[in-house]
Amino acid sequence: MIPQEIIRRKRDGGALSPDEIFAFIAGVTRNEVSEGQIAAFAMAVFFRGLDRGECVALTDAMALSGSTMDWTGDGLHGPVLDKHSTGGVGDNVSLMLAPMIAACGGYVPMISGRGLGHTGGTLDKLESIAGYNATPDLGVFRAVVRGCGCAIIGQTAELAPADRRIYAIRDVAATVESIPLITASILSKKRAAGLGGLVMDVKTGSGAFMCDLANARALARSLVEVADGAGLPTRALLTDMNEPLASAAGNAVEVRNAVEFLAGSRRDRRLLEVTMALGVEALVLGGLASGVDEARRKLTRALDSGAAAERFARMVHALGGPGDILERPGQLPVAPVARALLACAKGAVATIDTRALGLAILVLGGGRVRADVKIDHAAGLSEIAGIGTFVEASSPLCIIHARDETSADLAERVVRAAYTLSESPVAIRPPVIERVAPL
C-alpha cells in the first residue's frame, strides 16, 4: 500500500476500493502513515467526498482498528442501544435518556465526548460529579452496563484508535466539517461499541455546527444510510438549536437540571419533547415497543415511577460518584458569583444567538479554548429565557454563574448582545423538525 497513490486517486476524484481504504487505515493505526498524509487524505475527501460504499468501508476500517465489543456473552436481557448528538448548547439529553432506555429494558453503552468549540460535552458535565470516572477500563464499562443498564464514558484507547488519530489532525487541518468524515468518525465508535441500534440527534440552527438546515439534513441522511450499510440500524431526528435545549447551559448546572428532570421537580418543555422523541425511536428500533404510543407510555412510566432516576443514581455510584446524587444535588459545584442578567426593556424573546451563549460559557471558564485547559465545572448559565418568553424590564434573562465578578462582567456583555426582544408575540417553533430513516 502506497499512501500517496491512494491520496492521489481521491484527490483526482476517483473511487477507492474497500481494500485500499482498509490498507490506509491500517497504516494510520500502525503509525506508518504520516500526519501530513492523513491531512492530505482528509483534504482530498473534504473536496471530493466519498460515495456510500467508500464511507461504509472507512467506517468499518476505523471501527476495526482497535478492540470491538461483543455483548452476546454478557447475559443481557434486552437490546444494546445508544444515542448520539452532533452537539449543542444546553443539550443534556444523554443524562436522562440513557437511564430512561435502561429502565425500559434496554442496555446503553454510551461513549461520549468532551466539549468542542462552543458546544458542551457530556463527559465534562459528568465530571462535575465528584469521583465520577469517565474513562474506566473496558471491564468496568461492561460490568456497569450489565448491572445498571447504562454507562456513559469517554472513548478509550482501545476503541477506534484510528479515528482518534485522524480526528486530531482534522481539527488542525480545517477538515472537521466534511460530512463523510463526520459520518465515519461518529459511526466507527458506535460500531466498535457493539450496538444493535442507534438514534442520532442532528442539530441545526445558530447553536449547531451545521447551522444550515440543508447541510444538517445531508448529514442526517449520510449517517442513516452509511450506518445501515455498515449493519447498524439507525434513525435520526433533525432538531432545532436556535435556542438552548434546557434552561441551563454549562456543566454542573446541566447535571442539576438533569437531576431535577429525572426526579420530576422540573422538566423543561423543549428538553422533554426532544428526549421523549429520541427515546421513542430507540425503543421501537430495539423492539422494546411496537409503536410510538407504547414507547411513549413506557418512557413516561420510567420517569414518573422513579425507575429512570434510580438507574441514573446507580450508574453514577458504580462509576465512582456519590450514592446520593438524587437526594443531595447541592453537592455539585457551585460558583461563588450568581448574577441575574436583567432585561433592559419589556417584550418577548424573539431571537437568541445560541452560539454566543456557548461562547459566554467559554468566557466563564466552563469550556476549553485549548485541549490542556482545566475547566470550571461550576460556571454556566441557568434560568435561561427561551424564545417566546415575555420579560418585563428588569426581569432576568438568565442567571450567570461565575468564579469572579470580572468573568461575570465579560459574560454579561456577550449574553446581552445575544438576545433580541420583540414588542409583538413570538411564535414558538417545535424543537423536532423532522425524522430521517433509510430510504
CSV table of C-alpha atoms in Angstrom, one decimal:
chain,number,residue,atom,x,y,z
A,1,MET,CA,0.0,0.0,0.0
A,2,ILE,CA,1.5,3.3,-1.1
A,3,PRO,CA,-0.4,6.1,0.8
A,4,GLN,CA,0.4,8.8,-1.7
A,5,GLU,CA,-1.2,6.8,-4.5
A,6,ILE,CA,-4.4,6.4,-2.5
A,7,ILE,CA,-4.4,10.2,-1.8
A,8,ARG,CA,-3.7,11.0,-5.4
A,9,ARG,CA,-6.7,8.9,-6.6
A,10,LYS,CA,-9.1,10.5,-4.2
A,11,ARG,CA,-7.6,14.0,-5.0
A,12,ASP,CA,-8.3,13.4,-8.7
A,13,GLY,CA,-11.9,12.3,-8.0
A,14,GLY,CA,-11.5,8.6,-8.2
A,15,ALA,CA,-13.3,6.0,-6.1
A,16,LEU,CA,-11.3,4.0,-3.5
A,17,SER,CA,-11.8,0.3,-3.1
A,18,PRO,CA,-12.5,-1.2,0.4
A,19,ASP,CA,-9.1,-2.9,0.3
A,20,GLU,CA,-7.4,0.5,-0.3
A,21,ILE,CA,-9.3,2.1,2.5
A,22,PHE,CA,-8.6,-0.7,4.9
A,23,ALA,CA,-4.9,-0.6,4.0
A,24,PHE,CA,-4.7,3.1,4.5
A,25,ILE,CA,-6.4,2.9,7.9
A,26,ALA,CA,-4.2,0.0,8.9
A,27,GLY,CA,-1.2,2.3,8.1
A,28,VAL,CA,-2.7,5.1,10.2
A,29,THR,CA,-3.1,2.7,13.2
A,30,ARG,CA,0.4,1.4,12.9
A,31,ASN,CA,1.8,5.0,12.5
A,32,GLU,CA,3.1,4.1,9.0
A,33,VAL,CA,1.1,6.9,7.5
A,34,SER,CA,2.4,10.3,8.4
A,35,GLU,CA,0.4,13.2,9.8
A,36,GLY,CA,0.9,15.1,6.6
A,37,GLN,CA,-0.5,12.2,4.6
A,38,ILE,CA,-3.5,11.9,6.9
A,39,ALA,CA,-4.1,15.7,6.5
A,40,ALA,CA,-3.8,15.4,2.7
A,41,PHE,CA,-6.2,12.4,2.6
A,42,ALA,CA,-8.7,14.4,4.7
A,43,MET,CA,-8.5,17.4,2.5
A,44,ALA,CA,-9.0,15.2,-0.6
A,45,VAL,CA,-12.1,13.8,1.0
A,46,PHE,CA,-13.2,17.2,2.0
A,47,PHE,CA,-13.2,18.4,-1.6
A,48,ARG,CA,-14.0,15.2,-3.5
A,49,GLY,CA,-16.3,13.4,-1.0
A,50,LEU,CA,-16.9,9.7,-0.5
A,51,ASP,CA,-19.7,7.6,-2.0
A,52,ARG,CA,-21.8,5.4,0.2
A,53,GLY,CA,-19.6,2.4,-0.3
A,54,GLU,CA,-16.4,4.2,0.5
A,55,CYS,CA,-17.9,5.8,3.6
A,56,VAL,CA,-19.1,2.4,4.8
A,57,ALA,CA,-15.6,0.9,4.2
A,58,LEU,CA,-14.0,3.8,6.1
A,59,THR,CA,-16.4,3.4,9.0
A,60,ASP,CA,-15.7,-0.3,9.2
A,61,ALA,CA,-12.0,0.1,8.9
A,62,MET,CA,-11.8,2.6,11.7
A,63,ALA,CA,-14.2,0.6,13.9
A,64,LEU,CA,-11.9,-2.5,13.4
A,65,SER,CA,-8.7,-0.6,14.1
A,66,GLY,CA,-8.8,-1.5,17.8
A,67,SER,CA,-10.9,-3.5,20.2
A,68,THR,CA,-14.6,-4.1,19.4
A,69,MET,CA,-17.2,-5.0,21.9
A,70,ASP,CA,-19.5,-8.0,21.6
A,71,TRP,CA,-22.3,-8.2,24.2
A,72,THR,CA,-23.6,-11.7,23.2
A,73,GLY,CA,-21.9,-13.4,26.1
A,74,ASP,CA,-22.8,-10.9,28.8
A,75,GLY,CA,-26.3,-12.3,29.6
A,76,LEU,CA,-28.1,-9.1,28.7
A,77,HIS,CA,-31.9,-9.5,28.5
A,78,GLY,CA,-32.6,-6.6,26.1
A,79,PRO,CA,-31.2,-4.8,23.0
A,80,VAL,CA,-28.0,-2.8,23.1
A,81,LEU,CA,-28.9,0.8,22.1
A,82,ASP,CA,-27.3,4.2,22.0
A,83,LYS,CA,-27.9,7.8,21.1
A,84,HIS,CA,-25.6,10.4,19.8
A,85,SER,CA,-25.9,14.2,19.4
A,86,THR,CA,-24.0,16.4,16.9
A,87,GLY,CA,-23.6,18.9,19.7
A,88,GLY,CA,-25.4,21.9,21.0
A,89,VAL,CA,-25.9,24.3,23.9
A,90,GLY,CA,-27.8,23.2,27.0
A,91,ASP,CA,-28.1,19.7,25.5
A,92,ASN,CA,-28.0,17.3,28.4
A,93,VAL,CA,-30.4,14.7,26.9
A,94,SER,CA,-27.9,11.8,27.3
A,95,LEU,CA,-28.0,12.2,31.1
A,96,MET,CA,-31.7,11.4,31.1
A,97,LEU,CA,-32.2,9.3,28.0
A,98,ALA,CA,-29.7,6.6,28.8
A,99,PRO,CA,-31.3,5.7,32.2
A,100,MET,CA,-34.8,6.0,30.7
A,101,ILE,CA,-33.9,3.4,28.0
A,102,ALA,CA,-32.3,1.2,30.7
A,103,ALA,CA,-35.5,1.4,32.8
A,104,CYS,CA,-37.5,0.3,29.7
A,105,GLY,CA,-35.3,-2.9,29.3
A,106,GLY,CA,-32.5,-1.7,27.0
A,107,TYR,CA,-28.8,-1.5,27.6
A,108,VAL,CA,-26.9,1.6,26.8
A,109,PRO,CA,-23.1,1.6,26.5
A,110,MET,CA,-22.7,5.3,25.6
A,111,ILE,CA,-19.3,6.6,24.5
A,112,SER,CA,-19.5,10.4,24.7
A,113,GLY,CA,-17.1,13.3,24.1
A,114,ARG,CA,-15.9,16.5,25.7
A,115,GLY,CA,-16.9,20.0,24.7
A,116,LEU,CA,-15.9,21.0,21.2
A,117,GLY,CA,-15.8,24.7,20.4
A,118,HIS,CA,-18.9,26.5,21.7
A,119,THR,CA,-20.8,23.2,22.3
A,120,GLY,CA,-20.9,21.4,25.6
A,121,GLY,CA,-19.6,17.8,26.2
A,122,THR,CA,-21.4,15.1,28.1
A,123,LEU,CA,-18.1,14.0,29.8
A,124,ASP,CA,-17.4,17.4,31.1
A,125,LYS,CA,-20.8,17.5,32.6
A,126,LEU,CA,-20.5,14.2,34.3
A,127,GLU,CA,-17.0,15.0,35.6
A,128,SER,CA,-18.6,17.8,37.6
A,129,ILE,CA,-19.8,15.0,39.9
A,130,ALA,CA,-17.1,14.3,42.4
A,131,GLY,CA,-15.4,11.0,41.9
A,132,TYR,CA,-17.1,10.1,38.6
A,133,ASN,CA,-14.7,8.1,36.4
A,134,ALA,CA,-15.4,8.9,32.8
A,135,THR,CA,-12.6,6.8,31.5
A,136,PRO,CA,-12.8,3.3,33.1
A,137,ASP,CA,-11.3,0.2,31.5
A,138,LEU,CA,-13.5,-1.9,29.3
A,139,GLY,CA,-14.0,-4.5,32.1
A,140,VAL,CA,-15.5,-1.9,34.4
A,141,PHE,CA,-17.5,-0.4,31.5
A,142,ARG,CA,-19.1,-3.9,30.8
A,143,ALA,CA,-19.8,-4.5,34.4
A,144,VAL,CA,-21.6,-1.2,34.8
A,145,VAL,CA,-23.7,-1.7,31.7
A,146,ARG,CA,-24.7,-5.2,32.9
A,147,GLY,CA,-25.5,-4.0,36.4
A,148,CYS,CA,-27.1,-0.7,35.8
A,149,GLY,CA,-28.4,-0.9,32.2
A,150,CYS,CA,-26.3,2.1,31.2
A,151,ALA,CA,-22.9,3.6,31.4
A,152,ILE,CA,-21.7,6.9,30.0
A,153,ILE,CA,-18.0,7.1,29.4
A,154,GLY,CA,-15.4,8.6,27.1
A,155,GLN,CA,-13.6,7.0,24.2
A,156,THR,CA,-11.0,4.6,25.5
A,157,ALA,CA,-7.6,3.9,24.0
A,158,GLU,CA,-8.8,0.5,22.8
A,159,LEU,CA,-11.8,1.7,20.8
A,160,ALA,CA,-11.4,3.0,17.2
A,161,PRO,CA,-7.8,4.4,17.7
A,162,ALA,CA,-7.5,5.3,14.0
A,163,ASP,CA,-10.4,7.7,14.4
A,164,ARG,CA,-8.8,9.3,17.4
A,165,ARG,CA,-5.6,10.0,15.4
A,166,ILE,CA,-7.4,11.2,12.3
A,167,TYR,CA,-9.7,13.4,14.2
A,168,ALA,CA,-6.9,15.2,16.0
A,169,ILE,CA,-5.3,16.0,12.6
A,170,ARG,CA,-8.6,17.0,11.0
A,171,ASP,CA,-9.1,19.5,13.9
A,172,VAL,CA,-5.9,21.4,12.9
A,173,ALA,CA,-6.2,20.9,9.2
A,174,ALA,CA,-9.6,22.6,8.7
A,175,THR,CA,-11.4,19.5,7.6
A,176,VAL,CA,-13.7,18.9,10.6
A,177,GLU,CA,-16.9,19.9,8.6
A,178,SER,CA,-16.6,17.2,6.0
A,179,ILE,CA,-19.9,15.2,6.0
A,180,PRO,CA,-18.2,11.8,5.0
A,181,LEU,CA,-15.5,12.2,7.7
A,182,ILE,CA,-18.0,13.3,10.4
A,183,THR,CA,-20.1,10.3,9.5
A,184,ALA,CA,-17.3,7.8,9.6
A,185,SER,CA,-15.9,9.3,12.8
A,186,ILE,CA,-19.2,9.0,14.7
A,187,LEU,CA,-20.2,5.6,13.4
A,188,SER,CA,-16.9,4.0,13.8
A,189,LYS,CA,-17.0,4.5,17.6
A,190,LYS,CA,-20.6,3.3,17.7
A,191,ARG,CA,-19.8,0.2,15.6
A,192,ALA,CA,-16.9,-0.6,17.9
A,193,ALA,CA,-19.2,-0.4,20.9
A,194,GLY,CA,-21.2,-3.4,19.6
A,195,LEU,CA,-24.6,-1.7,19.3
A,196,GLY,CA,-27.8,-3.2,18.0
A,197,GLY,CA,-29.4,0.2,17.2
A,198,LEU,CA,-28.6,3.9,17.3
A,199,VAL,CA,-30.6,7.1,17.3
A,200,MET,CA,-29.0,10.3,16.1
A,201,ASP,CA,-29.9,13.9,17.2
A,202,VAL,CA,-28.6,16.1,14.4
A,203,LYS,CA,-28.8,19.7,15.4
A,204,THR,CA,-29.4,22.7,13.1
A,205,GLY,CA,-29.6,26.4,13.9
A,206,SER,CA,-27.5,29.2,15.5
A,207,GLY,CA,-26.1,26.9,18.2
A,208,ALA,CA,-25.2,23.9,16.0
A,209,PHE,CA,-22.2,23.1,13.9
A,210,MET,CA,-24.5,22.6,11.0
A,211,CYS,CA,-26.3,25.9,11.1
A,212,ASP,CA,-27.9,25.4,7.7
A,213,LEU,CA,-30.9,23.0,7.6
A,214,ALA,CA,-29.9,21.6,4.2
A,215,ASN,CA,-26.4,20.7,5.4
A,216,ALA,CA,-27.9,19.2,8.6
A,217,ARG,CA,-30.3,17.2,6.6
A,218,ALA,CA,-27.5,15.9,4.3
A,219,LEU,CA,-25.5,14.9,7.4
A,220,ALA,CA,-28.5,13.0,8.9
A,221,ARG,CA,-29.1,11.2,5.6
A,222,SER,CA,-25.4,10.3,5.4
A,223,LEU,CA,-25.4,8.9,9.0
A,224,VAL,CA,-28.6,6.9,8.5
A,225,GLU,CA,-27.6,5.4,5.1
A,226,VAL,CA,-24.0,4.6,6.0
A,227,ALA,CA,-24.9,3.1,9.3
A,228,ASP,CA,-27.5,0.9,7.6
A,229,GLY,CA,-24.8,-0.1,5.1
A,230,ALA,CA,-22.5,-1.0,7.9
A,231,GLY,CA,-25.1,-3.2,9.6
A,232,LEU,CA,-26.1,-0.8,12.4
A,233,PRO,CA,-29.8,0.1,12.3
A,234,THR,CA,-30.1,3.9,12.8
A,235,ARG,CA,-32.7,6.6,12.8
A,236,ALA,CA,-32.1,10.3,13.0
A,237,LEU,CA,-34.0,13.4,14.2
A,238,LEU,CA,-33.3,16.9,13.0
A,239,THR,CA,-33.8,19.2,16.0
A,240,ASP,CA,-33.7,22.9,16.4
A,241,MET,CA,-30.7,24.6,18.1
A,242,ASN,CA,-31.8,28.2,17.6
A,243,GLU,CA,-32.0,28.4,21.4
A,244,PRO,CA,-30.6,26.3,24.3
A,245,LEU,CA,-32.4,23.0,24.7
A,246,ALA,CA,-32.5,23.1,28.5
A,247,SER,CA,-32.9,26.2,30.7
A,248,ALA,CA,-29.4,25.6,31.9
A,249,ALA,CA,-26.1,25.5,30.0
A,250,GLY,CA,-22.7,24.6,31.4
A,251,ASN,CA,-21.6,21.6,33.4
A,252,ALA,CA,-22.8,21.3,37.0
A,253,VAL,CA,-25.8,23.4,36.2
A,254,GLU,CA,-26.8,21.0,33.4
A,255,VAL,CA,-26.3,18.0,35.7
A,256,ARG,CA,-28.5,19.7,38.3
A,257,ASN,CA,-31.1,20.3,35.6
A,258,ALA,CA,-31.0,16.6,34.7
A,259,VAL,CA,-31.4,15.5,38.3
A,260,GLU,CA,-34.5,17.8,38.5
A,261,PHE,CA,-35.8,16.3,35.3
A,262,LEU,CA,-35.4,12.7,36.5
A,263,ALA,CA,-36.8,13.5,39.9
A,264,GLY,CA,-39.8,15.2,38.3
A,265,SER,CA,-39.4,18.6,40.1
A,266,ARG,CA,-38.7,20.4,36.8
A,267,ARG,CA,-38.9,19.3,33.1
A,268,ASP,CA,-38.2,22.0,30.5
A,269,ARG,CA,-40.7,21.6,27.7
A,270,ARG,CA,-38.3,21.6,24.8
A,271,LEU,CA,-35.9,19.2,26.6
A,272,LEU,CA,-38.7,16.8,27.4
A,273,GLU,CA,-40.0,16.8,23.9
A,274,VAL,CA,-36.6,16.0,22.3
A,275,THR,CA,-35.8,13.4,25.0
A,276,MET,CA,-39.1,11.6,24.5
A,277,ALA,CA,-38.8,11.7,20.7
A,278,LEU,CA,-35.4,10.2,20.7
A,279,GLY,CA,-36.5,7.6,23.3
A,280,VAL,CA,-39.5,6.6,21.2
A,281,GLU,CA,-37.1,6.0,18.2
A,282,ALA,CA,-34.8,3.9,20.4
A,283,LEU,CA,-37.5,1.7,21.9
A,284,VAL,CA,-39.2,1.0,18.6
A,285,LEU,CA,-35.8,0.4,16.9
A,286,GLY,CA,-34.8,-2.1,19.6
A,287,GLY,CA,-38.1,-3.9,19.6
A,288,LEU,CA,-39.0,-2.7,23.2
A,289,ALA,CA,-42.2,-1.1,21.9
A,290,SER,CA,-44.5,-2.0,19.0
A,291,GLY,CA,-45.1,1.7,18.1
A,292,VAL,CA,-44.9,5.3,19.1
A,293,ASP,CA,-47.8,5.2,21.6
A,294,GLU,CA,-46.5,2.2,23.5
A,295,ALA,CA,-43.0,3.6,23.5
A,296,ARG,CA,-44.2,6.9,24.9
A,297,ARG,CA,-46.2,5.2,27.7
A,298,LYS,CA,-43.1,3.1,28.7
A,299,LEU,CA,-40.8,6.2,28.8
A,300,THR,CA,-43.4,8.2,30.8
A,301,ARG,CA,-43.7,5.3,33.3
A,302,ALA,CA,-39.9,5.1,33.6
A,303,LEU,CA,-39.8,8.8,34.5
A,304,ASP,CA,-42.9,9.0,36.7
A,305,SER,CA,-42.2,5.8,38.7
A,306,GLY,CA,-38.6,7.0,39.5
A,307,ALA,CA,-37.1,4.0,37.7
A,308,ALA,CA,-35.1,6.1,35.4
A,309,ALA,CA,-33.8,8.3,38.2
A,310,GLU,CA,-32.8,5.1,40.1
A,311,ARG,CA,-30.8,3.8,37.1
A,312,PHE,CA,-29.0,7.2,36.8
A,313,ALA,CA,-28.1,7.2,40.5
A,314,ARG,CA,-26.8,3.6,40.3
A,315,MET,CA,-24.7,4.4,37.2
A,316,VAL,CA,-23.1,7.4,38.9
A,317,HIS,CA,-22.3,5.5,42.0
A,318,ALA,CA,-21.0,2.5,40.1
A,319,LEU,CA,-18.6,4.8,38.2
A,320,GLY,CA,-17.2,6.3,41.4
A,321,GLY,CA,-19.6,9.1,42.1
A,322,PRO,CA,-21.7,9.6,45.3
A,323,GLY,CA,-24.6,7.3,46.1
A,324,ASP,CA,-26.9,10.1,47.0
A,325,ILE,CA,-26.8,12.4,43.9
A,326,LEU,CA,-30.6,12.5,43.7
A,327,GLU,CA,-31.1,13.3,47.4
A,328,ARG,CA,-28.2,15.8,47.6
A,329,PRO,CA,-27.8,17.6,44.2
A,330,GLY,CA,-26.4,20.5,46.2
A,331,GLN,CA,-23.1,18.7,46.5
A,332,LEU,CA,-22.5,19.6,42.8
A,333,PRO,CA,-20.0,22.5,42.4
A,334,VAL,CA,-21.5,26.0,43.0
A,335,ALA,CA,-19.9,29.2,41.6
A,336,PRO,CA,-19.0,32.0,44.0
A,337,VAL,CA,-20.9,34.5,41.9
A,338,ALA,CA,-24.5,34.1,40.8
A,339,ARG,CA,-25.7,37.2,38.9
A,340,ALA,CA,-29.1,37.8,37.4
A,341,LEU,CA,-28.8,39.3,34.0
A,342,LEU,CA,-31.7,41.7,33.8
A,343,ALA,CA,-33.6,42.7,30.6
A,344,CYS,CA,-33.3,46.4,29.6
A,345,ALA,CA,-36.8,46.6,28.2
A,346,LYS,CA,-40.0,44.6,28.2
A,347,GLY,CA,-41.0,42.3,25.3
A,348,ALA,CA,-41.0,38.7,24.0
A,349,VAL,CA,-37.7,37.0,23.3
A,350,ALA,CA,-37.6,37.0,19.5
A,351,THR,CA,-34.1,35.5,18.7
A,352,ILE,CA,-31.2,34.1,20.6
A,353,ASP,CA,-27.7,33.8,19.2
A,354,THR,CA,-27.2,30.4,20.8
A,355,ARG,CA,-23.6,30.1,19.6
A,356,ALA,CA,-22.9,33.3,21.6
A,357,LEU,CA,-24.3,31.7,24.7
A,358,GLY,CA,-21.9,28.8,24.2
A,359,LEU,CA,-19.0,31.3,23.8
A,360,ALA,CA,-20.2,33.1,27.0
A,361,ILE,CA,-19.7,29.8,28.9
A,362,LEU,CA,-16.1,29.6,27.4
A,363,VAL,CA,-15.6,33.2,28.7
A,364,LEU,CA,-16.7,32.0,32.2
A,365,GLY,CA,-14.2,29.1,32.0
A,366,GLY,CA,-16.8,26.4,31.5
A,367,GLY,CA,-15.3,25.2,28.3
A,368,ARG,CA,-11.9,24.8,26.7
A,369,VAL,CA,-10.1,27.2,24.4
A,370,ARG,CA,-7.2,24.7,24.4
A,371,ALA,CA,-7.1,20.9,25.0
A,372,ASP,CA,-4.9,21.3,28.1
A,373,VAL,CA,-7.2,23.8,29.9
A,374,LYS,CA,-8.8,22.8,33.1
A,375,ILE,CA,-12.5,23.8,33.1
A,376,ASP,CA,-14.5,25.4,35.8
A,377,HIS,CA,-17.4,22.9,36.3
A,378,ALA,CA,-19.4,25.4,38.3
A,379,ALA,CA,-19.5,28.1,35.6
A,380,GLY,CA,-22.5,28.4,33.3
A,381,LEU,CA,-26.0,29.9,32.8
A,382,SER,CA,-29.3,28.9,34.4
A,383,GLU,CA,-32.9,30.1,34.2
A,384,ILE,CA,-32.3,30.9,30.5
A,385,ALA,CA,-35.3,32.7,29.0
A,386,GLY,CA,-36.3,30.9,25.8
A,387,ILE,CA,-37.7,32.2,22.6
A,388,GLY,CA,-41.3,33.4,23.1
A,389,THR,CA,-40.8,34.2,26.8
A,390,PHE,CA,-42.2,37.6,27.8
A,391,VAL,CA,-40.0,39.6,30.0
A,392,GLU,CA,-40.6,42.8,31.9
A,393,ALA,CA,-37.9,45.5,32.1
A,394,SER,CA,-35.6,44.3,34.9
A,395,SER,CA,-36.8,40.7,34.6
A,396,PRO,CA,-33.9,38.2,34.4
A,397,LEU,CA,-32.9,36.8,31.0
A,398,CYS,CA,-30.7,34.2,32.8
A,399,ILE,CA,-28.5,33.8,35.9
A,400,ILE,CA,-24.8,33.9,35.3
A,401,HIS,CA,-22.7,31.5,37.4
A,402,ALA,CA,-19.1,32.8,37.5
A,403,ARG,CA,-15.9,32.4,39.6
A,404,ASP,CA,-15.5,36.1,39.9
A,405,GLU,CA,-17.1,39.5,39.1
A,406,THR,CA,-14.7,40.1,36.2
A,407,SER,CA,-15.8,36.9,34.4
A,408,ALA,CA,-19.4,37.7,35.1
A,409,ASP,CA,-19.0,41.2,33.6
A,410,LEU,CA,-17.5,39.7,30.4
A,411,ALA,CA,-20.1,37.0,30.1
A,412,GLU,CA,-22.9,39.6,30.7
A,413,ARG,CA,-21.9,41.6,27.7
A,414,VAL,CA,-21.8,38.5,25.4
A,415,VAL,CA,-25.2,37.2,26.7
A,416,ARG,CA,-27.0,40.5,26.5
A,417,ALA,CA,-25.9,41.0,22.9
A,418,ALA,CA,-27.2,37.5,22.0
A,419,TYR,CA,-30.8,38.4,22.8
A,420,THR,CA,-33.3,40.4,20.8
A,421,LEU,CA,-36.8,41.3,22.0
A,422,SER,CA,-40.0,42.0,20.2
A,423,GLU,CA,-43.0,44.1,21.2
A,424,SER,CA,-45.2,41.5,19.5
A,425,PRO,CA,-45.8,37.9,20.5
A,426,VAL,CA,-43.3,35.5,19.0
A,427,ALA,CA,-44.2,32.1,17.6
A,428,ILE,CA,-42.7,29.1,19.4
A,429,ARG,CA,-41.1,26.6,17.0
A,430,PRO,CA,-41.3,22.9,17.7
A,431,PRO,CA,-37.9,21.5,18.6
A,432,VAL,CA,-38.2,18.4,16.5
A,433,ILE,CA,-38.0,19.3,12.8
A,434,GLU,CA,-38.2,16.0,11.0
A,435,ARG,CA,-37.3,12.3,11.1
A,436,VAL,CA,-34.8,10.6,8.8
A,437,ALA,CA,-34.9,6.9,8.1
A,438,PRO,CA,-33.2,4.7,5.5
A,439,LEU,CA,-34.8,5.0,2.0
